[in-house]
Short mmCIF file of C-alpha atoms in Angstrom, two decimals:
data_model
loop_
_atom_site.label_atom_id
_atom_site.label_comp_id
_atom_site.label_asym_id
_atom_site.label_seq_id
_atom_site.Cartn_x
_atom_site.Cartn_y
_atom_site.Cartn_z
CA MET A 826 26.37 -8.01 -29.62
CA PRO A 827 23.27 -7.37 -28.24
CA HIS A 828 20.78 -10.06 -26.26
CA TYR A 829 17.32 -7.28 -27.05
CA LEU A 830 14.46 -8.15 -23.80
CA ASP A 831 11.47 -6.28 -25.01
CA ALA A 832 9.75 -6.11 -21.02
CA SER A 833 7.10 -3.29 -22.09
CA GLY A 834 4.28 -6.35 -21.59
CA MET A 835 5.54 -8.07 -18.49
CA GLU A 836 4.01 -8.05 -14.84
CA PRO A 837 7.16 -8.19 -12.22
CA PRO A 838 8.90 -9.75 -11.73
CA GLU A 839 8.35 -11.22 -15.15
CA PRO A 840 11.83 -8.54 -16.61
CA MET A 841 13.96 -9.41 -13.84
CA GLU A 842 13.86 -13.74 -13.89
CA CYS A 843 14.56 -12.94 -17.75
CA VAL A 844 16.79 -10.63 -17.43
CA LEU A 845 18.78 -12.81 -14.82
CA GLN A 846 18.46 -15.80 -17.39
CA LEU A 847 20.04 -14.56 -19.58
CA LEU A 848 22.84 -12.94 -17.74
CA ALA A 849 24.03 -16.49 -16.84
CA ASP A 850 24.79 -17.23 -20.16
CA LEU A 851 26.70 -14.07 -21.80
CA ALA A 852 29.41 -14.12 -23.08
CA ALA A 853 32.41 -12.01 -23.98
CA GLY A 854 31.48 -9.01 -25.93
CA GLU A 855 27.59 -9.05 -25.53
CA TYR A 856 25.57 -6.52 -23.93
CA ILE A 857 21.47 -6.98 -22.93
CA HIS A 858 19.84 -3.97 -24.41
CA MET A 859 16.35 -3.84 -22.53
CA TYR A 860 13.40 -2.08 -23.48
CA HIS A 861 10.99 -1.17 -20.57
CA ARG A 862 7.59 0.98 -19.62
CA MET A 863 9.28 1.87 -16.18
CA GLU A 864 12.58 1.74 -14.73
CA PRO A 865 13.48 -1.33 -14.16
CA THR A 866 14.57 0.29 -10.30
CA PRO A 867 14.61 -3.48 -8.05
CA LEU A 868 16.69 -4.60 -10.21
CA TYR A 869 20.01 -2.37 -10.47
CA GLY A 870 20.75 -3.81 -6.68
CA VAL A 871 20.74 -6.87 -8.49
CA LEU A 872 23.32 -6.54 -10.96
CA HIS A 873 25.41 -5.47 -8.96
CA ARG A 874 25.81 -7.08 -5.96
CA ALA A 875 26.32 -9.93 -9.52
CA GLY A 876 28.82 -8.01 -11.09
CA PHE A 877 27.24 -6.55 -13.67
CA ARG A 878 26.45 -2.45 -14.56
CA TRP A 879 25.02 -0.79 -16.86
CA ARG A 880 23.28 1.88 -18.06
CA THR A 881 20.16 3.14 -19.04
CA ALA A 882 18.71 5.74 -21.67
CA GLN A 883 15.05 7.28 -21.74
CA ASP A 884 13.30 7.87 -25.71
CA SER A 885 11.25 10.73 -26.48
CA GLN A 886 8.02 7.84 -25.98
CA GLY A 887 9.30 8.12 -22.04
CA MET A 888 10.44 4.01 -22.39
CA TYR A 889 13.14 3.38 -20.43
CA HIS A 890 16.06 1.52 -21.93
CA ILE A 891 18.42 -0.93 -19.81
CA PHE A 892 21.86 -1.83 -21.85
CA ILE A 893 23.56 -4.06 -19.84
CA TRP A 894 27.30 -5.70 -19.31
CA ARG A 895 30.01 -7.38 -17.61
CA ASN A 896 31.97 -5.09 -14.91
CA SER A 897 34.60 -6.82 -16.96
CA ASP A 898 34.10 -6.32 -19.69
CA ALA A 899 35.11 -3.51 -22.17
CA GLU A 900 34.55 -4.03 -25.52
CA ALA A 901 30.84 -4.65 -24.78
CA GLU A 902 31.38 -1.35 -22.66
CA ARG A 903 31.97 0.43 -25.19
CA GLU A 904 29.16 -1.35 -28.30
CA ALA A 905 26.35 -0.43 -25.36
CA ALA A 906 27.86 2.83 -24.39
CA ALA A 907 27.04 3.82 -28.35
CA HIS A 908 24.05 2.73 -28.90
CA SER A 909 22.39 3.91 -25.18
CA THR A 910 22.88 7.11 -27.39
CA ASP A 911 20.36 6.45 -29.88
CA PRO A 912 18.02 4.36 -28.01
CA ALA A 913 15.34 3.90 -29.98
CA ALA A 914 18.05 2.81 -33.52
CA ALA A 915 19.71 0.49 -30.83
CA MET B 471 21.90 7.68 -17.22
CA GLN B 472 23.52 6.09 -14.63
CA ALA B 473 20.78 5.09 -11.47
CA ASN B 474 20.76 4.71 -7.96
CA LEU B 475 21.08 1.30 -6.18
CA SER B 476 17.71 2.04 -5.03
CA LEU B 477 16.75 -1.43 -3.75
CA GLU B 478 20.59 -1.62 -1.75
CA GLN B 479 19.34 1.14 0.43
CA ALA B 480 15.69 -1.63 0.96
CA PRO B 481 15.30 -3.04 4.67
CA PRO B 482 15.39 -6.53 5.23
CA ILE B 483 12.74 -8.46 4.68
CA SER B 484 11.60 -8.48 8.74
CA VAL B 485 10.73 -4.77 8.89
CA PRO B 486 7.35 -4.64 6.01
CA PHE B 487 6.54 -8.28 6.93
CA ARG B 488 5.91 -7.44 10.42
CA PHE B 489 3.54 -5.12 9.54
CA PHE B 490 1.99 -6.93 7.19
CA LEU B 491 1.54 -10.31 9.51
CA THR B 492 -0.16 -8.50 12.47
CA ALA B 493 -3.04 -6.19 10.22
CA PRO B 494 -4.94 -9.14 9.86
CA LEU B 495 -5.56 -10.69 13.51
CA PHE B 496 -7.32 -6.81 14.01
CA GLY B 497 -9.03 -7.14 10.98
CA VAL B 498 -10.30 -10.63 13.05
CA ALA B 499 -9.98 -8.83 15.70
CA ALA B 500 -13.28 -6.35 14.59
CA GLY B 501 -14.83 -9.20 12.89
CA LEU B 502 -15.05 -11.18 16.43
CA LEU B 503 -16.24 -7.79 18.69
CA ILE B 504 -18.79 -7.55 15.68
CA LEU B 505 -19.87 -10.98 17.05
CA PHE B 506 -19.36 -10.64 20.43
CA ILE B 507 -21.63 -7.00 20.23
CA GLY B 508 -24.16 -8.10 18.12
CA PRO B 509 -26.76 -5.95 16.12
CA ASP B 510 -26.60 -3.15 19.11
CA ILE B 511 -22.59 -2.45 16.94
CA PHE B 512 -25.23 -0.23 15.33
CA LEU B 513 -27.36 1.19 17.46
CA SER B 514 -24.88 4.55 16.99
CA ARG B 515 -21.40 5.96 15.65
CA TRP B 516 -20.76 7.48 19.51
CA ALA B 517 -20.81 3.91 21.37
CA PRO B 518 -17.74 3.33 22.60
CA ALA B 519 -17.98 -0.55 20.90
CA THR B 520 -18.62 0.88 17.90
CA LEU B 521 -15.42 2.72 18.23
CA ALA B 522 -13.20 0.40 19.12
CA LEU B 523 -14.49 -0.79 16.20
CA THR B 524 -13.50 1.44 13.63
CA HIS B 525 -10.45 2.15 15.04
CA LEU B 526 -9.88 -2.21 15.35
CA ILE B 527 -10.00 -1.70 11.05
CA THR B 528 -9.11 2.27 10.66
CA LEU B 529 -5.75 1.65 12.85
CA GLY B 530 -4.81 -2.25 13.55
CA PHE B 531 -5.57 -3.54 9.53
CA MET B 532 -5.01 -0.21 7.76
CA GLY B 533 -2.45 1.54 10.09
CA LEU B 534 -0.01 -1.24 10.24
CA VAL B 535 -0.46 -2.62 6.29
CA MET B 536 0.15 1.29 5.45
CA CYS B 537 3.36 2.24 7.66
CA GLY B 538 4.72 -1.22 7.07
CA ALA B 539 4.28 -0.48 2.87
CA ILE B 540 6.31 2.99 4.10
CA MET B 541 9.20 1.61 5.24
CA GLN B 542 9.52 -0.61 2.26
CA MET B 543 8.44 1.87 -0.25
CA LEU B 544 10.47 4.84 0.63
CA PRO B 545 14.03 3.68 0.45
CA VAL B 546 13.01 1.98 -2.90
CA ILE B 547 10.67 5.31 -4.94
CA ALA B 548 12.44 7.92 -2.70
CA GLY B 549 16.39 7.00 -2.00
CA ALA B 550 15.35 8.16 1.54
CA VAL B 551 16.47 6.21 4.31
CA ILE B 552 15.60 5.50 7.20
CA GLU B 553 17.77 5.31 10.65
CA ARG B 554 17.80 1.76 11.93
CA PRO B 555 15.27 0.25 10.19
CA VAL B 556 14.75 -2.49 11.91
CA LEU B 557 15.33 -1.28 15.72
CA ASN B 558 12.95 1.61 14.44
CA SER B 559 10.60 -0.78 13.21
CA GLY B 560 10.72 -3.30 15.79
CA ILE B 561 10.16 -0.63 18.66
CA ILE B 562 6.69 1.53 16.01
CA HIS B 563 5.31 -2.29 15.79
CA LEU B 564 5.31 -3.25 19.05
CA VAL B 565 4.52 0.50 19.78
CA LEU B 566 1.23 0.83 17.91
CA THR B 567 0.34 -2.86 18.34
CA VAL B 568 -0.51 -2.73 22.33
CA GLY B 569 -1.59 0.85 21.44
CA ILE B 570 -3.67 -0.50 19.32
CA GLY B 571 -5.14 -2.75 21.58
CA ALA B 572 -5.06 -1.23 24.35
CA LEU B 573 -7.74 1.63 22.83
CA ALA B 574 -9.94 -0.96 20.78
CA ALA B 575 -9.83 -3.42 24.54
CA GLY B 576 -10.21 0.48 26.51
CA LEU B 577 -13.10 1.20 24.07
CA SER B 578 -15.14 -1.64 24.61
CA THR B 579 -14.94 -1.91 28.50
CA SER B 580 -15.13 1.66 29.23
CA SER B 581 -11.67 1.22 30.74
CA SER B 582 -9.63 4.60 31.41
CA SER B 583 -5.90 3.20 32.47
CA LEU B 584 -6.59 0.79 29.67
CA LEU B 585 -7.41 4.37 27.23
CA VAL B 586 -4.30 5.84 28.91
CA VAL B 587 -1.99 3.18 28.05
CA ALA B 588 -3.69 3.43 24.70
CA MET B 589 -2.97 7.27 24.39
CA VAL B 590 0.79 6.94 25.30
CA ALA B 591 2.19 3.94 22.84
CA LEU B 592 0.01 5.63 19.97
CA GLY B 593 1.67 8.76 20.82
CA PHE B 594 4.75 7.66 21.22
CA GLY B 595 4.87 5.49 18.45
CA PHE B 596 3.16 7.68 16.46
CA ALA B 597 5.15 10.11 16.84
CA ILE B 598 8.52 7.92 15.89
CA PHE B 599 6.85 7.11 13.31
CA ILE B 600 5.90 10.20 11.73
CA THR B 601 10.04 11.48 12.65
CA ALA B 602 11.53 8.93 10.86
CA VAL B 603 9.66 8.75 7.36
CA PHE B 604 9.46 12.79 7.72
CA TYR B 605 13.40 12.83 8.36
CA ALA B 606 13.77 10.32 5.48
CA LEU B 607 11.54 11.98 2.95
CA LEU B 608 12.99 16.05 3.28
CA ARG B 609 16.84 14.07 3.03
CA SER B 610 15.33 12.07 -0.80
CA PRO B 611 17.18 12.73 -3.25
CA ALA B 612 14.15 12.45 -5.42
CA ASN B 613 11.98 15.29 -6.27
CA SER B 614 9.46 13.06 -7.57
CA THR B 615 5.34 13.89 -7.62
CA THR B 616 5.14 10.75 -5.03
CA VAL B 617 7.61 11.45 -3.04
CA TYR B 618 5.54 15.17 -2.64
CA GLY B 619 2.44 13.10 -2.12
CA MET B 620 4.25 11.16 0.75
CA GLN B 621 4.63 14.19 2.88
CA LEU B 622 1.31 15.60 2.34
CA ALA B 623 -0.41 12.14 3.46
CA ILE B 624 2.57 12.10 6.38
CA ILE B 625 0.66 15.12 7.22
CA ALA B 626 -2.41 13.95 7.54
CA LEU B 627 -1.79 11.37 9.83
CA LEU B 628 0.01 14.00 11.57
CA ILE B 629 -3.37 16.26 12.18
CA THR B 630 -5.56 12.53 12.16
CA VAL B 631 -3.03 11.33 15.12
CA ALA B 632 -2.82 14.76 17.00
CA LEU B 633 -7.48 15.16 16.75
CA GLY B 634 -7.43 11.83 17.50
CA LEU B 635 -5.45 11.91 20.98
CA LEU B 636 -7.16 14.92 21.61
CA LEU B 637 -10.62 13.00 21.35
CA LEU B 638 -9.47 10.75 22.93
CA SER B 639 -8.35 13.18 26.10
CA ALA B 640 -11.35 14.40 26.38
CA PHE B 641 -13.70 10.79 26.68
CA ILE B 642 -11.17 9.89 29.32
CA TRP B 643 -10.91 13.39 31.14
CA ALA B 644 -14.26 14.91 29.84
CA ILE B 645 -13.25 17.96 28.58
CA PRO B 646 -16.31 20.59 27.62
CA GLU B 647 -14.69 23.09 25.57
CA ILE B 648 -14.40 20.31 23.24
CA ASP B 649 -16.47 19.96 20.92
CA ILE B 650 -16.69 16.27 20.31
CA SER B 651 -19.17 15.93 17.91
CA ARG B 652 -17.35 17.95 14.62
CA LEU B 653 -13.76 17.51 16.42
CA THR B 654 -14.64 13.84 14.95
CA ASN B 655 -15.85 14.66 11.88
CA VAL B 656 -12.38 16.69 11.15
CA HIS B 657 -10.91 13.36 12.23
CA LEU B 658 -12.48 11.24 10.58
CA ALA B 659 -12.06 13.49 7.42
CA TRP B 660 -8.39 13.76 7.60
CA GLY B 661 -7.88 10.11 8.35
CA ILE B 662 -9.56 8.39 5.62
CA LEU B 663 -9.73 11.33 2.82
CA GLY B 664 -5.29 12.36 4.12
CA TRP B 665 -3.56 9.97 5.39
CA VAL B 666 -5.30 7.25 3.20
CA GLY B 667 -6.94 8.63 0.76
CA LEU B 668 -3.54 10.38 -0.54
CA LEU B 669 -1.21 7.75 1.14
CA LEU B 670 -3.61 4.84 -1.34
CA VAL B 671 -4.09 7.57 -4.21
CA ASN B 672 -0.15 7.78 -4.59
CA ALA B 673 1.09 4.48 -4.25
CA ALA B 674 -1.79 3.79 -6.95
CA TYR B 675 0.69 6.20 -9.15
CA GLN B 676 3.43 3.29 -8.86
CA VAL B 677 1.82 0.22 -7.90
CA VAL B 678 -1.08 0.42 -10.65
CA PRO B 679 0.82 0.85 -13.88
CA MET B 680 3.34 -1.19 -12.12
CA PHE B 681 1.69 -4.38 -11.99
CA GLN B 682 -1.78 -4.51 -13.98
CA LEU B 683 0.34 -3.20 -17.08
CA THR B 684 -1.72 -0.33 -17.26
CA PRO B 685 -1.25 2.85 -19.46
CA ARG B 686 0.40 6.00 -17.11
CA TYR B 687 -1.77 8.59 -14.89
CA PRO B 688 -2.26 11.24 -16.35
CA GLN B 689 0.74 13.93 -15.19
CA TRP B 690 -2.07 16.59 -14.96
CA MET B 691 -4.08 14.33 -12.13
CA THR B 692 0.06 13.61 -10.66
CA ARG B 693 1.13 17.26 -10.16
CA ARG B 694 -1.92 18.25 -9.40
CA LEU B 695 -4.82 15.70 -7.85
CA SER B 696 -2.67 15.69 -3.68
CA LEU B 697 -2.12 19.29 -3.53
CA PHE B 698 -5.52 19.88 -4.72
CA LEU B 699 -7.41 17.50 -1.63
CA PHE B 700 -4.47 18.15 0.43
CA GLY B 701 -5.91 22.22 0.49
CA GLY B 702 -8.93 21.43 0.11
CA LEU B 703 -9.02 18.66 3.09
CA LEU B 704 -7.10 22.15 5.02
CA LEU B 705 -9.88 24.61 3.16
CA TRP B 706 -12.59 22.93 5.02
CA SER B 707 -11.20 22.21 7.77
CA GLY B 708 -11.12 26.10 8.77
CA LEU B 709 -14.74 26.84 7.34
CA TYR B 710 -16.46 23.83 9.20
CA GLY B 711 -13.95 23.26 12.88
CA LEU B 712 -12.86 26.92 13.58
CA ARG B 713 -16.17 29.13 15.19
CA PRO B 714 -14.93 32.30 14.48
CA PHE B 715 -15.33 31.52 10.31
CA SER B 716 -17.65 28.84 9.79
CA SER B 717 -20.02 27.61 7.35
CA ASP B 718 -21.30 25.20 7.05
CA LEU B 719 -22.85 25.44 3.33
CA ALA B 720 -19.16 26.61 2.41
CA ALA B 721 -17.45 23.70 4.13
CA HIS B 722 -19.57 21.01 2.51
CA ILE B 723 -18.73 22.83 -1.01
CA TRP B 724 -16.05 22.46 -0.19
CA LEU B 725 -15.81 18.86 0.63
CA PHE B 726 -17.91 17.62 -2.21
CA LEU B 727 -14.91 19.70 -3.93
CA CYS B 728 -12.51 17.12 -2.42
CA LEU B 729 -14.61 13.91 -3.22
CA ALA B 730 -14.59 14.82 -6.10
CA GLY B 731 -11.69 15.42 -7.31
CA PHE B 732 -11.74 11.40 -5.42
CA ALA B 733 -14.48 9.93 -7.83
CA VAL B 734 -12.32 11.33 -10.87
CA PHE B 735 -9.65 9.43 -9.21
CA ALA B 736 -11.73 6.41 -9.07
CA GLY B 737 -12.88 6.86 -12.87
CA VAL B 738 -9.85 7.28 -14.30
CA THR B 739 -8.28 4.23 -12.38
CA LEU B 740 -11.26 1.91 -13.77
CA MET B 741 -10.65 3.52 -17.36
CA LEU B 742 -6.95 2.47 -16.52
CA GLN B 743 -7.35 -0.94 -16.06
CA ARG B 744 -9.89 -1.51 -19.22
CA ARG B 745 -7.00 -0.35 -21.31
CA ARG B 746 -4.21 -2.82 -20.14
CA LYS B 747 -1.59 -4.09 -22.15
CA ARG B 748 -2.15 -8.20 -20.92
CA ARG B 749 -5.64 -8.62 -20.16
CA THR B 750 -5.57 -11.74 -17.84
CA GLU B 751 -7.38 -12.30 -15.22
CA ASP B 752 -5.69 -10.74 -12.03
CA VAL B 753 -7.58 -11.01 -8.68
CA THR B 754 -6.01 -7.69 -7.40
CA VAL B 755 -8.13 -6.17 -10.10
CA TRP B 756 -11.05 -7.65 -9.03
CA PHE B 757 -9.65 -6.11 -4.98
CA TRP B 758 -9.94 -2.62 -6.87
CA ARG B 759 -13.15 -2.74 -8.73
CA LEU B 760 -14.61 -3.06 -5.79
CA ALA B 761 -13.31 -0.91 -4.28
CA LEU B 762 -13.51 1.94 -7.00
CA TYR B 763 -17.15 0.99 -7.08
CA SER B 764 -17.25 2.03 -3.24
CA VAL B 765 -15.22 4.80 -3.16
CA LEU B 766 -18.36 6.26 -5.61
CA PHE B 767 -21.06 4.49 -3.89
CA GLY B 768 -20.09 6.32 -0.87
CA ILE B 769 -19.84 9.76 -2.42
CA LEU B 770 -22.83 9.53 -3.49
CA LEU B 771 -24.21 8.41 -1.02
CA TRP B 772 -22.77 11.51 1.13
CA SER B 773 -23.54 14.00 -1.89
CA ILE B 774 -27.79 12.67 -1.31
CA ASP B 775 -27.32 12.84 2.11
CA THR B 776 -26.50 16.30 2.05
CA ALA B 777 -28.00 17.42 -0.47
CA PHE B 778 -31.50 16.39 0.79
CA PRO B 779 -31.22 16.10 4.96
CA SER B 780 -34.38 15.06 4.24
CA LEU B 781 -34.58 11.65 3.27
CA LYS B 782 -31.80 10.05 5.50
CA PRO B 783 -32.35 6.91 5.53
CA CYS B 784 -32.79 5.53 9.01
CA GLY B 785 -29.91 7.54 10.53
CA ARG B 786 -27.80 4.63 9.43
CA LEU B 787 -26.25 6.85 5.96
CA TYR B 788 -23.16 7.10 8.66
CA PHE B 789 -22.76 3.32 9.13
CA LEU B 790 -23.14 2.84 5.40
CA LEU B 791 -21.05 5.14 4.48
CA GLY B 792 -18.29 4.07 6.14
CA VAL B 793 -18.14 0.35 5.69
CA CYS B 794 -18.18 1.19 1.79
CA LEU B 795 -14.53 3.84 2.77
CA LEU B 796 -13.43 1.91 5.41
CA VAL B 797 -14.28 -1.64 4.41
CA GLY B 798 -15.62 -1.79 0.87
CA PHE B 799 -12.36 0.85 -0.66
CA ALA B 800 -9.17 1.33 1.99
CA ALA B 801 -9.41 -2.88 3.36
CA SER B 802 -10.32 -4.08 -1.03
CA VAL B 803 -7.61 -1.34 -1.82
CA ILE B 804 -5.15 -1.96 0.75
CA SER B 805 -5.86 -6.18 0.32
CA GLY B 806 -4.64 -6.18 -3.69
CA MET B 807 -2.18 -3.82 -2.81
CA LEU B 808 -0.21 -6.94 -0.39
CA TYR B 809 -0.93 -9.79 -2.53
CA LYS B 810 1.00 -7.96 -5.32
CA ILE B 811 4.14 -6.56 -2.70
CA VAL B 812 4.04 -9.75 -0.36
CA PRO B 813 4.73 -12.33 -3.42
CA PHE B 814 7.26 -9.82 -5.10
CA LEU B 815 8.81 -8.74 -2.22
CA ILE B 816 10.06 -12.48 -1.13
CA TRP B 817 10.79 -13.20 -4.74
CA PHE B 818 13.21 -10.24 -4.83
CA HIS B 819 14.67 -11.10 -0.97
CA LEU B 820 14.88 -14.92 -2.29
CA GLN B 821 16.88 -13.64 -5.06
CA GLN B 822 18.83 -11.38 -3.86
CA ARG B 823 19.86 -13.69 -1.50
CA ARG B 824 20.76 -16.03 -4.36
CA ILE B 825 22.68 -13.82 -5.79
CA SER B 826 25.03 -13.18 -2.11
CA LYS B 827 25.28 -16.59 -1.15
CA ALA B 828 27.18 -16.97 -4.90
CA LEU B 829 24.49 -19.67 -5.56
CA ASP B 830 24.77 -21.69 -9.10
CA ARG B 831 21.36 -22.00 -11.24
CA SER B 832 20.61 -25.17 -10.37
CA VAL B 833 20.25 -23.81 -6.94
CA THR B 834 16.33 -21.03 -7.99
CA VAL B 835 13.67 -19.08 -6.59
CA PRO B 836 9.94 -19.85 -6.57
CA ASN B 837 7.46 -18.07 -8.63
CA VAL B 838 5.57 -15.70 -7.87
CA LYS B 839 3.08 -17.50 -8.65
CA ARG B 840 3.52 -20.80 -6.27
CA ILE B 841 4.34 -18.13 -3.94
CA LEU B 842 0.78 -16.88 -3.59
CA PRO B 843 -1.44 -18.64 -5.84
CA ALA B 844 -4.38 -17.08 -7.41
CA ARG B 845 -7.02 -19.67 -6.24
CA ALA B 846 -6.19 -18.64 -2.76
CA MET B 847 -6.56 -15.03 -3.72
CA LYS B 848 -9.90 -16.11 -5.84
CA ARG B 849 -10.67 -18.04 -2.23
CA GLN B 850 -9.81 -14.80 0.41
CA PHE B 851 -11.72 -12.35 -3.01
CA ALA B 852 -14.90 -13.90 -2.61
CA ALA B 853 -15.43 -14.18 1.20
CA HIS B 854 -13.94 -10.30 1.54
CA LEU B 855 -16.73 -9.43 -1.09
CA CYS B 856 -19.50 -11.29 1.20
CA THR B 857 -17.87 -9.44 4.35
CA VAL B 858 -18.42 -5.80 1.98
CA ILE B 859 -22.09 -6.99 0.80
CA LEU B 860 -23.30 -8.56 4.53
CA LEU B 861 -21.85 -5.63 6.39
CA ALA B 862 -23.46 -2.48 3.89
CA LEU B 863 -27.58 -4.65 4.56
CA SER B 864 -26.56 -5.23 8.18
CA THR B 865 -26.51 -1.52 8.47
CA LEU B 866 -29.76 -1.36 6.60
CA GLU B 867 -30.72 -4.80 8.18
CA PRO B 868 -29.00 -5.51 12.04
CA GLU B 869 -30.27 -7.95 13.87
CA TRP B 870 -30.75 -10.58 9.93
CA LEU B 871 -27.32 -10.11 8.98
CA THR B 872 -25.05 -8.26 11.75
CA TYR B 873 -23.60 -11.93 12.94
CA PRO B 874 -23.15 -13.54 9.18
CA ALA B 875 -21.32 -9.70 8.42
CA GLY B 876 -19.34 -10.24 11.30
CA GLY B 877 -18.44 -14.47 11.05
CA ALA B 878 -17.95 -13.50 7.15
CA MET B 879 -15.62 -10.50 8.02
CA VAL B 880 -13.55 -12.88 10.83
CA ILE B 881 -13.42 -15.73 7.83
CA SER B 882 -12.49 -13.43 5.34
CA PHE B 883 -9.64 -11.57 7.48
CA ALA B 884 -8.10 -15.32 8.62
CA MET B 885 -8.04 -16.42 5.19
CA LEU B 886 -5.83 -13.10 4.77
CA TRP B 887 -3.22 -13.90 7.17
CA TYR B 888 -2.83 -17.30 6.52
CA ASN B 889 -2.17 -16.42 2.20
CA ILE B 890 0.12 -14.22 3.30
CA GLY B 891 2.10 -16.32 6.30
CA ARG B 892 1.99 -18.36 3.99
CA ALA B 893 3.96 -17.33 1.51
CA THR B 894 6.68 -15.81 4.90
CA TRP B 895 6.44 -19.49 5.36
CA ILE B 896 7.97 -20.09 1.71
CA TYR B 897 10.53 -17.58 2.21
CA VAL B 898 11.51 -19.20 5.13
CA GLU B 899 11.93 -22.91 3.89
CA TYR B 900 14.28 -21.06 1.20
CA ASP B 901 16.55 -18.98 2.90
CA ARG B 902 17.18 -22.26 5.35
CA TYR B 903 18.12 -24.33 2.08
CA PHE B 904 19.77 -21.41 0.32
CA ARG B 905 21.99 -21.23 4.14
CA GLN B 906 22.41 -25.66 3.80
CA SER B 907 23.10 -25.51 -0.28
CA VAL B 908 25.95 -23.16 0.64
CA ASP B 909 26.98 -25.18 4.06
CA GLU B 910 27.42 -29.08 1.71
CA ASP B 911 29.27 -25.97 -1.41
CA ARG B 912 31.83 -25.65 1.62
CA HIS B 913 32.06 -29.29 2.67
CA SER B 914 32.11 -30.63 -0.61
#
């Protein structure tokens, strides 16, 4: 199940603050779908250190969709991967 | 698409901050020099003390901040890693600081030995910096327009430094073959329009949409403007500086086209800022607006002066132009950028430390608005605005206004230094607090 985070109107580091709050409560099988105007490269290092994985896709409008799940959560990874192929619909 | 771990390659916070914390002190020194010399600082642009003042601002304040920002930005936006960042930045920072100090002191006191020290130190410091950055950029996996623009800015810095060292040697050893007047104009054009201009334009492509929530810059601009400006400057230098080919009219036309390019950049940035997504009060936008209106005013001044040379207002136009471009434009943009980058980097490094030490949720990282409160930035903006206005007016009325302008400059840069220093202190305190929390967890 996705937690949707629209970060398109947020100023750095608000998107990362919100993601980190969501990550702390992420249950098994859940993932985060983050919607952003820019690719949040600083976030990736933090996710890597905190034990999360991610997949980034760009839609036809140039907006970024970042899907984040726990390292060992195969179910969340499967769902996130399925949605990331058509990010705008997700 | 799986993105690369850009920020994993980011240097330790000490790398950019040693530059950010030193730079405003050179701004304070520039203000003190104005107070010490008085109205005579505006007698002639060739006066040694005036040259010292210019270089305290360009090399001391602007140069150091930009060196620190590049060392921070390269790994993040270009994936370009500078080898041994702590050691390299430590050497570059130390040597440049000594070189800038020696240059200002040597020019102010006409001491040849200090100027030789400055020449060696600045030559050595910039050689390491340019080599390290260019080597990192050449190996960069990224192929963005920003990387391309930064490469052009670094080449512009190389040209500026080479011409600067040549001028310095002509100044020390009085080499008659060198046309100091023309070479100085080429040196300052490459410094202000090439190095500073190209770097700020390319940084703006990233920073303005990201931090001020504006739409992105149009692609025709991000793809072509840097190359146009660089090519224009190159052509202008040939037409203006190379004797057999020189043609003043053609040179003026090319320089005008370059300046028109910067005017278009300023106009587009102002339009983008009007279309900000979130219309909350943002002091950094004030800094940017002051900068962009200053550069537009500066371009207007230069155009009027070039088109109607008989209108020269008391021969002081160069000073007014210098105030507009150096303090009104460059120092304002750099301050505005610092106020976004400094709290963000502190917050980000603290967040990384919190995560790497696996601290629980009760241990929190302070909000960026606490790290650098808006009220402190607003006060400093007011002091900076006063400095720009008083400096601009003192070029026309030096007897009355030079001292207030120098005083305002000292206060403004001291406030900037205090704001950055206070934010850094918050980082130091939280870092200590995180370490103590880890120790307590281990003992419990």
